[in-house]
Coordinates of C-alpha atoms in Angstrom, one line a residue:
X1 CA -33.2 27.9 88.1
X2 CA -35.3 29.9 86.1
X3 CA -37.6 33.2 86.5
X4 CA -41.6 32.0 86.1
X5 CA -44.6 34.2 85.6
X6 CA -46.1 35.9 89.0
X7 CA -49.2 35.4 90.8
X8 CA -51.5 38.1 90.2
X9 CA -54.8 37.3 91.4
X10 CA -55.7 34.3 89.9
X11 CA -53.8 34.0 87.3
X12 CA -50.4 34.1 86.6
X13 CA -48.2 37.1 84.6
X14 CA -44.9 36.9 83.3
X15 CA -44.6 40.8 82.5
X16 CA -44.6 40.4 78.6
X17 CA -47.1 42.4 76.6
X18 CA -50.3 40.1 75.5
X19 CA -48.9 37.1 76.9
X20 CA -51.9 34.9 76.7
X21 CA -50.6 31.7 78.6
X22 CA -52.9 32.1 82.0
X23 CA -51.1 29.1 84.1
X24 CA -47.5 29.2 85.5
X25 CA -44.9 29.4 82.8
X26 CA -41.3 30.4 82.2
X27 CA -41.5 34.1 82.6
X28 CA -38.1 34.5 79.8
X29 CA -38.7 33.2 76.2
X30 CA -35.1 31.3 75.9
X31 CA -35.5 30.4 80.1
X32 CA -34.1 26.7 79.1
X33 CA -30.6 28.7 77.7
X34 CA -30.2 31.0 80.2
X35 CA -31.4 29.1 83.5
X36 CA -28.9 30.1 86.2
X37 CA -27.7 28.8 89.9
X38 CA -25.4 32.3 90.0
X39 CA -26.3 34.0 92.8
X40 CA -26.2 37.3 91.4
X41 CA -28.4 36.8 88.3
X42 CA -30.8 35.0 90.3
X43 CA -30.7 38.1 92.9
X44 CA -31.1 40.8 89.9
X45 CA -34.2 38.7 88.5
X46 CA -36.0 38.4 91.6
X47 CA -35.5 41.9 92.3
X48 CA -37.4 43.5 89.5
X49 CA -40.3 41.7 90.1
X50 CA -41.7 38.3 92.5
X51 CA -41.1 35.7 90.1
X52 CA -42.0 31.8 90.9
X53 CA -39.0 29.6 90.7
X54 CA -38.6 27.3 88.1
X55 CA -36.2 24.8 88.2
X56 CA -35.2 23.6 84.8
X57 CA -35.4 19.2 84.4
X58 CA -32.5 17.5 82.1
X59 CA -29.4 18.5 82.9
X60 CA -28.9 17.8 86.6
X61 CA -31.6 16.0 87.4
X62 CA -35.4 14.7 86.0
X63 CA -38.3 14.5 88.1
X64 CA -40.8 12.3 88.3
X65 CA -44.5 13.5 89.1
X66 CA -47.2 11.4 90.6
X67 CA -50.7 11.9 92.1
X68 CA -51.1 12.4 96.4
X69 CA -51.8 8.7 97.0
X70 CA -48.8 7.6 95.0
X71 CA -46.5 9.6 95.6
X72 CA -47.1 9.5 99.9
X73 CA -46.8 5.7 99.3
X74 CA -43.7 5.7 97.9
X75 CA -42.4 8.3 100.8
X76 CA -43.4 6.2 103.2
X77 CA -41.4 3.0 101.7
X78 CA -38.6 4.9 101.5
X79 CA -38.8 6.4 104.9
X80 CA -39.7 2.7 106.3
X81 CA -36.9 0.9 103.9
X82 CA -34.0 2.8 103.2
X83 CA -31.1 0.9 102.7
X84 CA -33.1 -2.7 102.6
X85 CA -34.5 -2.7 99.7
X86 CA -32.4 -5.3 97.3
X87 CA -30.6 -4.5 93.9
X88 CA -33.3 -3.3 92.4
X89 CA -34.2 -0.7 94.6
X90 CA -30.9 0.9 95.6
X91 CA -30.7 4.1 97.8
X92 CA -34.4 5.8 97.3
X93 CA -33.7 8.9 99.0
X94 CA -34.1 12.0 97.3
X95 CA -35.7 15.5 97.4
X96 CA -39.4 15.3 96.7
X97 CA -41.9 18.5 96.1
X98 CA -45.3 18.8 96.7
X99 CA -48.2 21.2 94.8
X100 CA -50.6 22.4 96.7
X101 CA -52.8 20.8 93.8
X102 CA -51.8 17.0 95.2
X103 CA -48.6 16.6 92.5
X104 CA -45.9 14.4 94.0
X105 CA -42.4 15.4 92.4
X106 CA -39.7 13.5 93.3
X107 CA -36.4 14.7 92.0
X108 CA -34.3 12.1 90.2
X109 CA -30.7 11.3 88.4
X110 CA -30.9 12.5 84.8
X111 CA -31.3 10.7 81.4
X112 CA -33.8 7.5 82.3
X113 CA -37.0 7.2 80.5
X114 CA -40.3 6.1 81.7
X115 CA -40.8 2.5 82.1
X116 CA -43.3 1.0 79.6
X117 CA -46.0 0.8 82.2
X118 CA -45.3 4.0 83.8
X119 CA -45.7 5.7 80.1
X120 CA -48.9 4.2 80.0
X121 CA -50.4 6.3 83.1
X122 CA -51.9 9.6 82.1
X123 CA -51.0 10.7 85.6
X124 CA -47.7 9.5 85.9
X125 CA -45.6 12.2 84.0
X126 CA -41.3 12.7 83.5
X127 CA -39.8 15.6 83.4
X128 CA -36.5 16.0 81.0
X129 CA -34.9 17.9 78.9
X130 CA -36.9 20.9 77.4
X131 CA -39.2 20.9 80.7
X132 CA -39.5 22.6 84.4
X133 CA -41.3 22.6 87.7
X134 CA -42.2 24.8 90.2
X135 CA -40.0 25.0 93.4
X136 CA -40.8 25.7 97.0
X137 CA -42.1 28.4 98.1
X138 CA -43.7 29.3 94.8
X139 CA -47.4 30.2 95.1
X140 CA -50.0 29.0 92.9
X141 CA -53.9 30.2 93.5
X142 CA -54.0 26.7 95.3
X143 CA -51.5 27.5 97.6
X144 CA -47.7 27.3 97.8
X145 CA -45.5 24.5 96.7
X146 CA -43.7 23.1 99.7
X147 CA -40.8 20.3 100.1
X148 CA -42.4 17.1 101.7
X149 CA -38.3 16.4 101.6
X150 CA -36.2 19.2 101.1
X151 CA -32.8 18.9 99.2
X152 CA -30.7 19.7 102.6
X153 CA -32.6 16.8 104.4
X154 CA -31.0 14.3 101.6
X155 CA -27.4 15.8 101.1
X156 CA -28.5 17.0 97.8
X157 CA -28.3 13.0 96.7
X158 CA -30.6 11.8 94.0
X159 CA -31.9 8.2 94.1
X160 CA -31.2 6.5 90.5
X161 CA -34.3 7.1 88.1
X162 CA -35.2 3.4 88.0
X163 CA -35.2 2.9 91.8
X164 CA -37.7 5.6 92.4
X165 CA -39.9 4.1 89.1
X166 CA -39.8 0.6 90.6
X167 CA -40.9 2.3 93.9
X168 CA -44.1 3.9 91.9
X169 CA -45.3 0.9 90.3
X170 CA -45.0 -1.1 93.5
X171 CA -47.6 1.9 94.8
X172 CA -49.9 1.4 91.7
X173 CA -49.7 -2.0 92.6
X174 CA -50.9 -1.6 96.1
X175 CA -53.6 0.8 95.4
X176 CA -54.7 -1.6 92.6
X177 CA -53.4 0.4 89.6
X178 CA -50.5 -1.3 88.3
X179 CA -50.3 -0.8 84.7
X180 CA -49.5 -3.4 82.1
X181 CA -46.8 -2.5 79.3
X182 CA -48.8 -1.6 76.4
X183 CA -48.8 -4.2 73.6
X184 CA -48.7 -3.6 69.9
X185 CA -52.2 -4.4 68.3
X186 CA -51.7 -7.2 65.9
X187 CA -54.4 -7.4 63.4
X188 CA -54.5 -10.9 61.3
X189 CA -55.0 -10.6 57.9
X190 CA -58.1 -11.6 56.2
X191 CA -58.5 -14.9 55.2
X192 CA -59.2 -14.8 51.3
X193 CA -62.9 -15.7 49.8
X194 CA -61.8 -19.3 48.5
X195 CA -60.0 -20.4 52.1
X196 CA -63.3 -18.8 53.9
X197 CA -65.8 -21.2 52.0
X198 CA -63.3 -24.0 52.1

């Protein structure tokens, strides 16, 4: 967990001078280094001013983040299938965030990369290493981020990375957006003058 810039208004502040970043952002330069679950330091930061809470992505977990109707899709396979839903599929179950902006962020084991036809979706995004989201309650001028499943509800478990990404593109597939893996142009090379006229 890490300290993130304040609501003020309608923009966010993270207390440093000339700061120009508007939007919510880690409110300590080195916030990936010195991200914290000690209660203490968490307590002392919140104190000195009403920080949003970041939760660092990489170490203990990645998260994957999805538009409204994608992400309520998948919930509702999960919800309807847990536990039947083959090899591929594994246990689903996991914590999943919502932005009052219509972000889905479901919260996944660490280390998996996007599939190739996932990486291919502008609005299907991984967070890892060297990234963070915004945790419930945080407030954004929207509104504040909520759990649609909360870590307590799941026993803190988190579904393997390629279960949950299976999950998605069977929801792009049902609202008629599956992606296809993006192919390597191949350009032929041109046919020389004399085999042209031949």
């Amino acid at each position: 967990m890490t300290p993130g810039a304040y609501l003020t208004g309608h923009r966010f502040s993270c207390g440093r001078a000339g700061c120009p970043i508007m939007g919510c952002h880690p409110a300590i330069e080195s916030w990936e280094d010195d991200s914290s679950t000690d209660a203490g330091r968490v307590a002392k930061w919140w104190r000195r001013r009403p920080y949003t809470v970041l939760l660092a992505t990489g170490g203990r977990f990645d998260v994957l983040e999805v538009p409204a109707a994608v992400g309520l899709r998948v919930l509702g396979a999960v919800r309807l299938h847990t536990g039947v839903l083959g090899p591929e599929r594994g246990d689903a179950r996991g914590p999943v965030a919502v932005t009052p902006a219509g972000r889905w962020m479901f919260l996944v084991q660490p280390g998996e990369e996007l599939r190739p036809e996932l990486a291919s979706c502008l609005d299907v995004l991984r967070h890892g290493r060297g990234s963070w989201i915004p945790a419930a309650p945080s407030r954004t001028p929207e509104g504040p981020v909520r759990w649609a499943v909360a870590p307590e509800q799941t026993g803190w478990h988190l579904p393997a990375s390629t279960t949950v990404q299976a999950m998605l593109l069977d929801a792009l597939d049902a609202l008629g957006r599956r992606p296809r893996p993006t192919l390597p142009v191949i350009v032929p090379r041109q046919m020389s003058t004399a085999r042209r006229a031949a």
